[in-house]
Amino acid sequence: MFKKPYQTKAQSALRVSACRHLVQETKDTYPQTADQTPGPMPGKLQSAKFVSHVGDKGEIIYSESNEPLWFRAEVPGATSSLLVPTVYTLWQFPALLPVLWTWAPVVEKLIGGADLMVPGLVVPEHGLPDLKRGQLVAICCPGSLAAQAVGVLTVDTREIQRVAGAKGKAVLVAHTYRDHLWEAGSKAELPEIPLGAGSAEAAVPAEPADETPALEALRLEEDSSGPQSQPAPAVTAAEMDALLLTTLKQVMATVLDQRHATPLLPLGASTLYSTYMLANAPARGAELDIKKSSYKKLAKFLKAAEKQGLLGLKDIRGEPHVKSLNWQHAELSGYQPYAVKLAAPAAKPASVPQSGPAPAARISVTELLKPPQALRPLFDLVCGEPATGYFTRQQARGVLESYIKQQALVDPQAPRNVRLDHHLCDGLLTKAEYSKLSVYPRDQLQARLQEKMTLYTRLDIPGRAPTTRIGRPPTVDVVCEKKMGNKVVTRALGLEAYGVDPAAVAKELRVACASSTSVDPVPGKKTVAVLVQGHQVKALARLLEKQHGLPADLIKVTDKSGKAKK
C-alpha cells in the first residue's frame, strides 16, 4: 500500500474524546496490551487523511513527535476497514500481532512490493501458530522479533500445514520497513529485539541448514491464484537463441540484403528488431521474444552476432546502431530463405476447466489486417500460397518489403523511393494517381498499404474460443450522470461482449464502493446495465481492469455529472 509515494492532507490534532475512543479501540482489538502503561495508543495524537498510489483511501495516526503509529484503511485481504499498527509501534510492542517468519532475501522482495508466498514461510518445529484467514500478522526474520512487514493472511495456517507442497500467496503485505510510510517517520533502523520479548517467542523456528526452499519462492509476483492451471509448454532459452539467429539471417538474406540495406545504415537496434525481425520470424508458434532468450536484452544479442562476424555495431546518442552487415559471411553463403508465414485466423482453444476462468486473467486484443482483392496477387507472390488469412501489421510490412526486394523496385537514384509496378498500382493507387505516379516514398507506401487493408480484431477471452471480427473491438461504456436532481449514478454497459457477468460486477461493486447496485435492462437493446450509486467511475474502471482483465483502452469513460472524480 505504501511501496510508492502517497498523498496526504494536512495533519490535525484529534480531540480528547477521539483519542479516548482510539485508546479503547486498541484495548478491545489487542487485549494483550490492555494492562501495559504506556499503551500502544498515546493520549495525544495527530491524524491525516491519505490516498495511496492505487487510489486506496485511509487515515494515518501520528504521535506528537510526528511518528506514524497506526493507519486505518481497507487493507487487501480484509473484509472491512482495519486499524493497523506500523513497524514503529510493533518495535515498541512486539507482542501486539502474531508473528510469521521468513528469510532476509524474501523480506527484500516484500520491501520491493511483493506479497509473501507460502513457500517463503519458515515453519517452526512445532508448526505454524493457529491463525485464521483475514487476520493481521507481523513478518519477522528468525533471531529477532523486530517486525519487518505487516499484512493480512489469505489462508488459514492449518490449511498450509495440511497440504504438502502448498503454493500461492500466504500474506498480502500492507506496510513494510523502509517503505514510504516508514520514511514519513524518524527513519529509525531495524532494532534488535530479543526473542524473549512478548509471547511470540514460542513460535520461533530453529535455524535450518538449508535456505534453498525459501529462496526458491522468490518468484513472488507470478500469478499463483490458480494452482490447478497448467502453463503452456514454453520455448527454451537455447531454442529462442537459435530462433533469433535464424531470423537475423533471414532478414539479411531478404529485406535487408546488400542492395536494400546500404542506404538505410546505420540502422537502430530497436528498428531492426521491431520492424524487420519480428515480421520475418519463421513461425507464429514460436514468436520472437528477446526476454525468453539467454541474452535477455537486445543489445547483448547483437553483440553476440557482432562477435560471430554477422554485423558491426556503434553507439549513437547512447543507443546501439547496426553500422554494417556482413553479407559475405560463411553462414549466409548457402542460406535458403523461407516463406513469410501468415497469422493464424483463430486457433482452436485448448480445453478449459469448467470451474470458470481464473480471476484477473487478461483479455487479449490483437489487430489483424486482411488484404483486399486488389492486393491478393502481391501477397500471393511473396507468401507462395493464396493469401486468405490474416496478417499482423508487422507481417504486412514485411510482405511489402519482401516484394520490393524480389521485384528489384528500389529507385537507384533515390533509394528511399520505390518504383511502382502494375501490382502496386492496382492495389495502392487511385484512378487519378495511376497515370501520374511512377515512384513513391517507401514509408508512405507502407502507410498506404495498411490503409487499404481491412482491419479485423481477434479477441482472446479466457474461457472462450478466440473470435475474429471485422473492425475495432467493442467498448465497455462507463457513464456517470445525474438522475433526479443532484443524485449521481454510474453505469456500465457492454460487459457481455467480453464474457463478464453483470450480476457479479454489481455484487463486487456493492462491497468495494459500499453503495447500492442493480442490474437493469437497457430499453431497445438486448443487453443490461450495471448501476451503482454515486460517482464511482474510477472504482468501476479499476475493478473491470484488475478483477475481470479488461484492457484500459477498451473502457470508454464519460462523465456527465460535473463533479470531481473520486
Coordinates of C-alpha atoms in Angstrom, one line a residue:
M1 CA 0.0 0.0 0.0
F2 CA 2.9 2.3 0.7
K3 CA 5.5 1.0 -1.7
K4 CA 5.1 4.1 -3.8
P5 CA 4.6 7.8 -2.7
Y6 CA 1.2 8.5 -1.4
Q7 CA -0.7 11.8 -0.9
T8 CA -1.7 13.2 2.5
K9 CA -3.7 16.1 3.7
A10 CA -2.6 18.5 6.5
Q11 CA -2.4 16.9 9.9
S12 CA -4.9 18.0 12.6
A13 CA -4.9 17.3 16.3
L14 CA -7.5 14.8 17.5
R15 CA -10.0 15.8 20.1
V16 CA -9.6 14.3 23.6
S17 CA -12.8 12.3 23.1
A18 CA -11.5 10.9 19.8
C19 CA -8.2 9.9 21.4
R20 CA -10.0 8.2 24.3
H21 CA -12.1 6.3 21.7
L22 CA -8.9 5.1 19.9
V23 CA -7.2 4.1 23.1
Q24 CA -10.3 2.0 24.0
E25 CA -10.4 0.5 20.5
T26 CA -6.8 -0.7 20.7
K27 CA -7.5 -2.3 24.1
D28 CA -10.6 -4.1 22.6
T29 CA -8.8 -5.2 19.4
Y30 CA -5.5 -6.1 21.1
P31 CA -6.4 -7.2 24.7
Q32 CA -2.9 -8.4 25.4
T33 CA -1.8 -4.8 25.7
A34 CA -4.7 -3.6 27.9
D35 CA -2.6 -3.6 31.1
Q36 CA 0.5 -2.0 29.6
T37 CA 1.4 1.6 30.5
P38 CA 2.1 3.5 28.4
G39 CA -0.1 1.6 25.9
P40 CA 0.4 1.4 22.1
M41 CA -2.1 4.3 21.6
P42 CA -0.8 7.5 23.4
G43 CA -3.2 10.1 24.7
K44 CA -2.3 13.0 22.4
L45 CA -2.5 12.2 18.7
Q46 CA -2.5 13.8 15.2
S47 CA -4.2 12.4 12.2
A48 CA -4.2 13.0 8.4
K49 CA -6.2 11.5 5.5
F50 CA -4.2 9.8 2.8
V51 CA -4.7 8.4 -0.7
S52 CA -2.3 5.6 -1.9
H53 CA -0.8 5.4 -5.4
V54 CA -3.6 3.0 -6.4
G55 CA -6.4 5.2 -5.1
D56 CA -7.0 3.4 -1.7
K57 CA -8.1 5.9 1.0
G58 CA -7.5 5.9 4.7
E59 CA -6.2 7.7 7.8
I60 CA -2.8 7.8 9.4
I61 CA -2.4 8.4 13.1
Y62 CA 0.7 10.2 14.3
S63 CA 2.3 10.8 17.7
E64 CA 3.2 14.2 19.0
S65 CA 6.7 13.8 17.5
N66 CA 5.2 13.1 14.0
E67 CA 5.9 9.4 14.1
P68 CA 3.3 7.3 12.2
L69 CA 1.9 4.9 14.8
W70 CA -1.2 3.4 13.2
F71 CA -3.2 3.6 10.0
R72 CA -6.8 2.8 9.2
A73 CA -7.7 1.6 5.7
E74 CA -9.3 -1.2 3.8
V75 CA -6.3 -3.5 3.7
P76 CA -6.2 -6.0 0.8
G77 CA -7.4 -9.4 2.0
A78 CA -9.5 -8.0 4.8
T79 CA -13.3 -7.8 4.8
S80 CA -13.6 -4.4 6.4
S81 CA -11.5 -1.4 7.4
L82 CA -8.7 -2.2 9.9
L83 CA -6.7 -0.3 12.4
V84 CA -3.2 -1.5 11.6
P85 CA 0.0 -0.8 13.6
T86 CA 3.1 0.5 11.8
V87 CA 6.5 -1.1 12.3
Y88 CA 7.4 1.7 14.7
T89 CA 4.5 0.6 17.0
L90 CA 5.4 -3.1 16.6
W91 CA 9.0 -2.4 17.6
Q92 CA 7.8 -1.0 20.9
F93 CA 5.1 -3.7 21.4
P94 CA 6.4 -6.9 19.6
A95 CA 3.6 -9.0 21.1
L96 CA 0.9 -6.9 19.5
L97 CA 0.4 -9.2 16.5
P98 CA 1.0 -12.9 15.9
V99 CA 4.3 -13.5 14.1
L100 CA 5.1 -15.4 10.9
W101 CA 8.7 -16.0 9.9
T102 CA 10.7 -15.7 6.6
W103 CA 14.2 -15.2 5.5
A104 CA 16.0 -11.9 4.8
P105 CA 16.2 -12.4 1.0
V106 CA 12.4 -12.8 1.0
V107 CA 12.0 -9.7 3.1
E108 CA 13.9 -7.7 0.4
K109 CA 11.2 -8.8 -2.1
L110 CA 8.5 -7.7 0.3
I111 CA 10.0 -4.3 0.6
G112 CA 10.0 -4.1 -3.2
G113 CA 6.3 -4.5 -3.2
A114 CA 5.7 -8.3 -3.4
D115 CA 3.4 -10.4 -1.2
L116 CA 4.6 -13.3 1.0
M117 CA 4.2 -16.6 -0.7
V118 CA 3.5 -19.9 1.1
P119 CA 6.9 -21.5 0.1
G120 CA 8.6 -18.4 1.6
L121 CA 7.4 -19.2 5.1
V122 CA 9.7 -20.6 7.7
V123 CA 7.8 -23.3 9.6
P124 CA 8.9 -23.8 13.3
E125 CA 9.5 -27.4 14.6
H126 CA 6.1 -27.5 16.3
G127 CA 4.3 -25.9 13.3
L128 CA 2.8 -22.6 12.5
P129 CA 0.5 -20.8 15.0
D130 CA -3.2 -21.4 14.6
L131 CA -4.3 -18.3 12.7
K132 CA -7.4 -17.6 10.5
R133 CA -7.8 -16.1 7.1
G134 CA -8.1 -12.3 7.3
Q135 CA -6.1 -12.0 10.5
L136 CA -3.4 -9.3 10.8
V137 CA 0.2 -10.7 11.2
A138 CA 3.7 -9.4 11.6
I139 CA 6.5 -10.8 9.5
C140 CA 9.9 -11.2 11.1
C141 CA 13.2 -12.9 10.4
P142 CA 14.5 -15.7 12.7
G143 CA 16.6 -14.4 15.5
S144 CA 14.7 -11.1 16.2
L145 CA 11.1 -10.0 16.9
A146 CA 11.6 -6.7 15.1
A147 CA 8.7 -6.7 12.6
Q148 CA 9.8 -6.0 9.0
A149 CA 6.3 -6.1 7.4
V150 CA 2.6 -6.2 8.3
G151 CA -0.1 -7.9 6.3
V152 CA -3.3 -10.0 6.2
L153 CA -3.4 -13.8 6.0
T154 CA -5.1 -15.1 2.8
V155 CA -5.5 -18.7 4.1
D156 CA -5.8 -20.5 7.4
T157 CA -2.4 -21.7 8.7
R158 CA -3.9 -25.2 9.3
E159 CA -4.5 -25.4 5.5
I160 CA -0.9 -24.5 4.8
Q161 CA 0.4 -27.3 7.1
R162 CA -2.2 -29.8 5.9
V163 CA -1.4 -29.6 2.2
A164 CA 2.2 -30.8 1.4
G165 CA 3.9 -28.5 -1.1
A166 CA 1.2 -25.8 -0.8
K167 CA 1.7 -22.8 -3.1
G168 CA 0.1 -19.4 -3.5
K169 CA 0.0 -16.2 -1.5
A170 CA 0.2 -16.5 2.3
V171 CA 0.1 -12.9 3.3
L172 CA -1.0 -9.8 1.4
V173 CA 1.5 -7.2 2.6
A174 CA 0.1 -3.7 3.6
H175 CA 3.2 -2.0 5.1
T176 CA 6.9 -2.7 5.3
Y177 CA 10.1 -1.4 6.9
R178 CA 11.7 1.1 4.5
D179 CA 8.5 1.8 2.6
H180 CA 7.2 5.4 2.2
L181 CA 5.2 5.3 5.4
W182 CA 8.3 4.3 7.3
E183 CA 10.1 7.2 5.6
A184 CA 7.4 9.6 6.9
G185 CA 8.6 8.9 10.4
S186 CA 12.0 9.1 12.1
K187 CA 13.5 6.6 9.6
A188 CA 14.8 4.5 12.5
E189 CA 16.9 1.5 11.6
L190 CA 15.7 -2.0 12.4
P191 CA 16.2 -2.6 16.1
E192 CA 17.5 -5.8 17.8
I193 CA 14.6 -7.2 19.8
P194 CA 15.5 -10.4 21.7
L195 CA 13.3 -13.4 21.3
G196 CA 12.2 -13.3 24.9
A197 CA 10.2 -10.1 24.4
G198 CA 6.5 -10.9 24.2
S199 CA 4.5 -14.1 23.7
A200 CA 5.8 -14.6 20.2
E201 CA 8.9 -16.4 21.3
A202 CA 7.1 -19.7 21.4
A203 CA 6.8 -19.6 17.6
V204 CA 10.4 -19.0 16.9
P205 CA 11.7 -21.5 14.3
A206 CA 15.0 -23.3 14.6
E207 CA 17.8 -22.4 12.2
P208 CA 17.7 -24.8 9.2
A209 CA 20.8 -26.0 7.5
D210 CA 19.5 -25.0 4.0
E211 CA 17.6 -21.9 3.0
T212 CA 17.1 -23.1 -0.6
P213 CA 13.4 -24.0 -0.4
A214 CA 12.6 -20.5 0.9
L215 CA 14.8 -18.8 -1.7
E216 CA 13.1 -20.8 -4.5
A217 CA 9.9 -18.9 -3.5
L218 CA 11.3 -15.5 -4.6
R219 CA 9.2 -15.6 -7.8
L220 CA 6.7 -13.8 -5.7
E221 CA 4.9 -11.8 -8.3
E222 CA 4.0 -14.6 -10.7
D223 CA 0.3 -15.5 -10.8
S224 CA -0.4 -18.1 -8.3
S225 CA -4.2 -17.6 -7.9
G226 CA -4.9 -20.8 -9.9
P227 CA -2.6 -23.5 -8.8
Q228 CA -4.7 -26.1 -10.7
S229 CA -4.0 -24.4 -14.1
Q230 CA -1.2 -25.9 -16.2
P231 CA 1.1 -23.5 -18.1
A232 CA 1.6 -24.0 -21.8
P233 CA 4.9 -25.5 -22.9
A234 CA 7.5 -22.8 -23.1
V235 CA 10.3 -22.3 -25.6
T236 CA 13.7 -22.9 -24.0
A237 CA 16.4 -20.2 -23.9
A238 CA 18.6 -22.2 -26.3
E239 CA 15.7 -22.6 -28.8
M240 CA 15.0 -18.9 -28.6
D241 CA 18.7 -18.1 -29.2
A242 CA 18.6 -20.2 -32.4
L243 CA 15.4 -18.6 -33.5
L244 CA 16.8 -15.1 -33.1
L245 CA 19.9 -16.0 -35.1
T246 CA 17.8 -17.7 -37.9
T247 CA 15.6 -14.6 -38.1
L248 CA 18.6 -12.3 -38.3
K249 CA 20.0 -14.3 -41.2
Q250 CA 16.6 -14.4 -42.9
V251 CA 16.4 -10.6 -42.7
M252 CA 19.9 -10.2 -44.1
A253 CA 19.1 -12.5 -47.0
T254 CA 15.8 -10.9 -47.9
V255 CA 14.5 -7.5 -46.9
L256 CA 17.9 -6.1 -45.7
D257 CA 20.2 -7.6 -48.4
Q258 CA 23.2 -5.6 -49.6
R259 CA 21.2 -3.6 -52.2
H260 CA 18.4 -2.6 -50.0
A261 CA 20.1 -2.1 -46.6
T262 CA 23.0 0.0 -47.6
P263 CA 21.0 3.3 -47.9
L264 CA 19.3 2.5 -44.5
L265 CA 22.5 2.1 -42.5
P266 CA 23.2 2.9 -39.7
L267 CA 20.0 1.3 -38.5
G268 CA 18.8 1.5 -34.9
A269 CA 18.8 -1.8 -33.0
S270 CA 15.2 -1.4 -31.9
T271 CA 14.1 -0.7 -35.5
L272 CA 15.9 -3.8 -36.7
Y273 CA 14.1 -5.9 -34.1
S274 CA 10.6 -4.4 -34.2
T275 CA 10.3 -3.6 -37.9
Y276 CA 12.3 -6.4 -39.6
M277 CA 13.0 -9.3 -37.3
L278 CA 9.5 -9.7 -35.7
A279 CA 7.9 -9.5 -39.1
N280 CA 10.1 -12.3 -40.5
A281 CA 10.1 -14.9 -37.8
P282 CA 9.9 -18.5 -39.1
A283 CA 6.6 -19.4 -37.4
R284 CA 3.9 -17.8 -35.2
G285 CA 4.0 -20.9 -33.0
A286 CA 7.4 -19.7 -31.7
E287 CA 7.2 -15.9 -31.8
L288 CA 10.3 -14.0 -31.1
D289 CA 10.8 -12.7 -27.6
I290 CA 14.2 -11.5 -26.6
K291 CA 13.3 -11.8 -22.9
K292 CA 12.9 -15.6 -23.3
S293 CA 16.4 -16.0 -24.7
S294 CA 19.6 -16.3 -22.7
Y295 CA 20.6 -12.8 -23.8
K296 CA 17.5 -11.1 -22.1
K297 CA 18.4 -7.8 -23.8
L298 CA 18.6 -7.0 -27.5
A299 CA 22.0 -5.2 -27.1
K300 CA 23.6 -8.5 -25.8
F301 CA 22.2 -10.5 -28.7
L302 CA 23.5 -8.0 -31.2
K303 CA 26.9 -8.0 -29.6
A304 CA 27.0 -11.8 -29.8
A305 CA 26.1 -11.5 -33.5
E306 CA 28.9 -9.0 -33.9
K307 CA 31.4 -11.5 -32.4
Q308 CA 30.3 -14.0 -34.9
G309 CA 31.1 -11.5 -37.7
L310 CA 27.5 -11.1 -38.9
L311 CA 27.3 -7.3 -38.3
G312 CA 29.1 -4.3 -36.9
L313 CA 27.7 -2.0 -34.2
K314 CA 28.3 1.5 -33.0
D315 CA 26.6 3.7 -30.4
I316 CA 24.7 6.8 -31.5
R317 CA 23.4 9.0 -28.7
G318 CA 23.6 6.1 -26.3
E319 CA 21.6 3.7 -28.5
P320 CA 23.3 0.8 -30.3
H321 CA 23.0 1.0 -34.1
V322 CA 23.9 -1.5 -36.8
K323 CA 26.6 0.2 -38.9
S324 CA 27.3 -2.7 -41.3
L325 CA 26.0 -6.1 -42.3
N326 CA 28.4 -8.9 -43.5
W327 CA 26.6 -10.5 -46.4
Q328 CA 29.7 -12.5 -47.3
H329 CA 29.6 -14.4 -44.0
A330 CA 30.0 -18.2 -44.4
E331 CA 26.6 -18.9 -42.7
L332 CA 24.9 -16.8 -45.4
S333 CA 26.6 -18.2 -48.5
G334 CA 24.3 -21.2 -48.7
Y335 CA 21.3 -19.9 -46.7
Q336 CA 17.9 -20.7 -48.2
P337 CA 15.2 -18.1 -47.1
Y338 CA 11.8 -19.4 -46.0
A339 CA 8.4 -18.0 -47.0
V340 CA 6.7 -15.5 -44.7
K341 CA 4.1 -17.2 -42.5
L342 CA 0.5 -15.9 -42.2
A343 CA -1.1 -15.1 -38.8
A344 CA -3.5 -17.8 -37.8
P345 CA -7.1 -16.6 -38.1
A346 CA -8.3 -18.1 -34.8
A347 CA -6.7 -21.1 -33.2
K348 CA -9.0 -23.7 -31.6
P349 CA -9.0 -23.3 -27.9
A350 CA -7.4 -25.7 -25.5
S351 CA -9.7 -27.5 -23.1
V352 CA -10.9 -25.1 -20.4
P353 CA -11.6 -26.2 -16.9
Q354 CA -15.4 -26.0 -16.2
S355 CA -14.8 -24.2 -12.9
G356 CA -14.5 -20.9 -14.8
P357 CA -11.7 -18.5 -15.8
A358 CA -9.1 -17.6 -13.2
P359 CA -9.7 -14.2 -11.6
A360 CA -7.8 -11.3 -13.2
A361 CA -7.0 -13.3 -16.4
R362 CA -6.2 -10.8 -19.1
I363 CA -8.3 -10.3 -22.2
S364 CA -6.1 -10.2 -25.2
V365 CA -6.9 -7.9 -28.2
T366 CA -4.9 -8.3 -31.4
E367 CA -5.2 -6.1 -34.5
L368 CA -5.1 -8.1 -37.8
L369 CA -5.2 -7.0 -41.4
K370 CA -6.6 -8.8 -44.4
P371 CA -5.6 -7.8 -48.0
P372 CA -8.4 -6.8 -50.4
Q373 CA -8.9 -8.5 -53.7
A374 CA -6.7 -5.9 -55.5
L375 CA -3.7 -6.7 -53.2
R376 CA -4.1 -10.6 -53.3
P377 CA -1.7 -11.1 -56.3
L378 CA 1.1 -9.2 -54.5
F379 CA 0.7 -11.2 -51.3
D380 CA 0.4 -14.5 -53.2
L381 CA 3.8 -13.9 -54.9
V382 CA 5.5 -13.3 -51.6
C383 CA 3.8 -15.9 -49.5
G384 CA 3.9 -18.6 -52.1
E385 CA 0.3 -19.6 -51.3
P386 CA -3.2 -18.0 -51.5
A387 CA -3.3 -15.1 -49.1
T388 CA -6.6 -16.0 -47.4
G389 CA -5.5 -15.5 -43.9
Y390 CA -4.8 -12.5 -41.6
F391 CA -1.6 -10.5 -41.1
T392 CA -0.3 -8.5 -38.2
R393 CA 0.8 -5.0 -39.0
Q394 CA 4.5 -6.1 -38.8
Q395 CA 3.9 -9.1 -41.1
A396 CA 2.1 -6.9 -43.7
R397 CA 5.1 -4.5 -43.6
G398 CA 7.4 -7.4 -44.1
V399 CA 5.5 -8.7 -47.1
L400 CA 5.8 -5.4 -48.9
E401 CA 9.5 -5.2 -48.1
S402 CA 10.0 -8.7 -49.5
Y403 CA 8.0 -7.8 -52.6
I404 CA 10.1 -4.7 -53.2
K405 CA 13.3 -6.7 -52.9
Q406 CA 12.1 -9.6 -55.1
Q407 CA 11.0 -7.4 -57.9
A408 CA 14.0 -5.0 -57.6
L409 CA 11.8 -2.0 -57.3
V410 CA 14.1 0.3 -55.3
D411 CA 14.9 3.5 -57.3
P412 CA 18.7 3.5 -57.9
Q413 CA 18.7 7.3 -58.0
A414 CA 16.8 7.7 -54.7
P415 CA 17.0 4.5 -52.6
R416 CA 14.2 5.6 -50.3
N417 CA 11.8 5.7 -53.2
V418 CA 10.1 2.7 -54.8
R419 CA 9.3 2.2 -58.5
L420 CA 5.7 1.3 -58.9
D421 CA 4.8 -1.8 -61.0
H422 CA 1.3 -2.9 -62.0
H423 CA 0.7 -4.9 -58.8
L424 CA 1.5 -1.8 -56.6
C425 CA -0.5 0.5 -58.9
D426 CA -3.6 -1.8 -58.9
G427 CA -3.6 -2.3 -55.2
L428 CA -2.5 1.0 -53.7
L429 CA -3.2 3.9 -56.2
T430 CA -6.4 5.7 -57.0
K431 CA -7.5 6.0 -60.7
A432 CA -6.3 9.6 -60.7
E433 CA -2.8 8.6 -59.5
Y434 CA -2.5 5.6 -61.7
S435 CA -1.2 7.6 -64.8
K436 CA 0.6 10.3 -62.8
L437 CA 2.9 8.4 -60.4
S438 CA 5.8 6.2 -61.3
V439 CA 7.7 6.2 -57.9
Y440 CA 6.5 6.6 -54.4
P441 CA 8.3 7.1 -51.0
R442 CA 8.8 3.7 -49.2
D443 CA 7.4 4.9 -45.8
Q444 CA 4.3 6.4 -47.4
L445 CA 3.8 3.2 -49.5
Q446 CA 3.8 1.2 -46.2
A447 CA 1.2 3.5 -44.7
R448 CA -0.9 3.3 -47.9
L449 CA -0.7 -0.5 -47.8
Q450 CA -2.1 -0.7 -44.2
E451 CA -4.8 1.9 -45.0
K452 CA -6.0 -0.3 -48.0
M453 CA -6.1 -3.5 -46.0
T454 CA -9.3 -4.4 -44.0
L455 CA -8.9 -4.1 -40.2
Y456 CA -10.0 -7.1 -38.1
T457 CA -9.8 -7.7 -34.4
R458 CA -9.0 -11.0 -32.6
L459 CA -10.4 -11.3 -29.1
D460 CA -8.9 -13.9 -26.8
I461 CA -11.3 -14.1 -23.8
P462 CA -10.4 -16.6 -21.0
G463 CA -12.8 -19.5 -21.1
R464 CA -14.0 -18.8 -24.6
A465 CA -12.8 -19.7 -28.1
P466 CA -10.8 -16.9 -29.8
T467 CA -13.1 -14.9 -32.1
T468 CA -12.2 -12.7 -35.1
R469 CA -14.5 -9.9 -36.1
I470 CA -14.2 -7.0 -38.7
G471 CA -13.5 -3.6 -37.4
R472 CA -12.3 -2.4 -34.0
P473 CA -13.3 -4.2 -30.8
P474 CA -16.5 -3.1 -28.9
T475 CA -16.0 -0.8 -25.9
V476 CA -17.4 -1.1 -22.5
D477 CA -19.1 2.3 -21.7
V478 CA -18.8 3.6 -18.2
V479 CA -21.1 6.6 -17.8
C480 CA -21.6 8.9 -14.8
E481 CA -24.6 11.2 -14.8
K482 CA -27.1 13.0 -12.7
K483 CA -30.5 11.5 -12.1
M484 CA -33.5 13.1 -10.3
G485 CA -31.9 16.4 -9.3
N486 CA -28.5 16.0 -7.6
K487 CA -28.5 12.2 -7.4
V488 CA -25.5 10.8 -9.2
V489 CA -25.2 7.2 -10.6
T490 CA -22.5 5.4 -12.5
R491 CA -23.5 2.7 -15.0
A492 CA -21.6 0.2 -17.2
L493 CA -22.9 -1.2 -20.5
G494 CA -21.5 -3.8 -22.9
L495 CA -20.0 -6.2 -20.4
E496 CA -21.5 -9.3 -22.1
A497 CA -19.3 -8.8 -25.2
Y498 CA -16.3 -9.9 -23.1
G499 CA -17.9 -12.6 -21.1
V500 CA -18.2 -10.5 -17.9
D501 CA -21.2 -11.4 -15.7
P502 CA -23.1 -8.1 -14.9
A503 CA -24.5 -9.6 -11.7
A504 CA -21.1 -10.5 -10.4
V505 CA -19.8 -7.0 -11.2
A506 CA -22.8 -5.5 -9.3
K507 CA -22.0 -7.7 -6.3
E508 CA -18.3 -6.7 -6.3
L509 CA -19.2 -3.0 -6.6
R510 CA -21.6 -3.2 -3.7
V511 CA -18.7 -4.3 -1.5
A512 CA -15.9 -2.2 -3.0
C513 CA -17.9 1.1 -3.0
A514 CA -20.2 0.5 -0.1
S515 CA -23.1 1.6 -2.3
S516 CA -26.3 0.1 -3.6
T517 CA -26.1 -1.5 -7.0
S518 CA -28.6 -3.0 -9.5
V519 CA -28.7 -4.7 -12.9
D520 CA -31.3 -3.2 -15.2
P521 CA -32.2 -3.9 -18.8
V522 CA -31.4 -1.3 -21.4
P523 CA -34.5 -0.2 -23.4
G524 CA -34.4 -1.2 -27.0
K525 CA -31.3 -3.4 -26.6
K526 CA -30.7 -7.0 -25.8
T527 CA -28.2 -6.1 -23.0
V528 CA -28.2 -4.9 -19.4
A529 CA -26.5 -2.1 -17.5
V530 CA -24.9 -2.3 -14.1
L531 CA -25.8 0.7 -11.9
V532 CA -24.0 1.9 -8.8
Q533 CA -25.0 4.9 -6.6
G534 CA -22.5 7.8 -6.5
H535 CA -19.6 8.9 -8.6
Q536 CA -17.8 5.6 -8.9
V537 CA -16.1 6.0 -12.3
K538 CA -12.6 5.3 -11.1
A539 CA -13.6 2.4 -8.8
L540 CA -15.6 0.7 -11.6
A541 CA -12.9 1.1 -14.2
R542 CA -10.3 -0.3 -11.7
L543 CA -12.5 -3.3 -10.9
L544 CA -13.0 -4.1 -14.6
E545 CA -9.3 -4.0 -15.2
K546 CA -8.0 -5.8 -12.2
Q547 CA -10.8 -8.3 -11.4
H548 CA -12.0 -9.1 -14.9
G549 CA -9.0 -8.5 -17.1
L550 CA -10.4 -5.8 -19.4
P551 CA -7.6 -3.7 -21.0
A552 CA -7.9 0.0 -20.2
D553 CA -8.3 1.1 -23.8
L554 CA -11.5 -1.0 -24.1
I555 CA -13.1 1.0 -21.3
K556 CA -14.7 4.3 -22.5
V557 CA -15.4 6.7 -19.6
T558 CA -17.9 9.5 -20.0
D559 CA -18.5 11.9 -17.0
K560 CA -21.7 13.9 -17.3
S561 CA -22.1 14.6 -13.6
G562 CA -19.8 17.7 -13.4
K563 CA -18.4 16.5 -10.1
A564 CA -14.8 15.9 -9.1
K565 CA -13.6 12.3 -9.7
K566 CA -13.2 10.0 -6.7

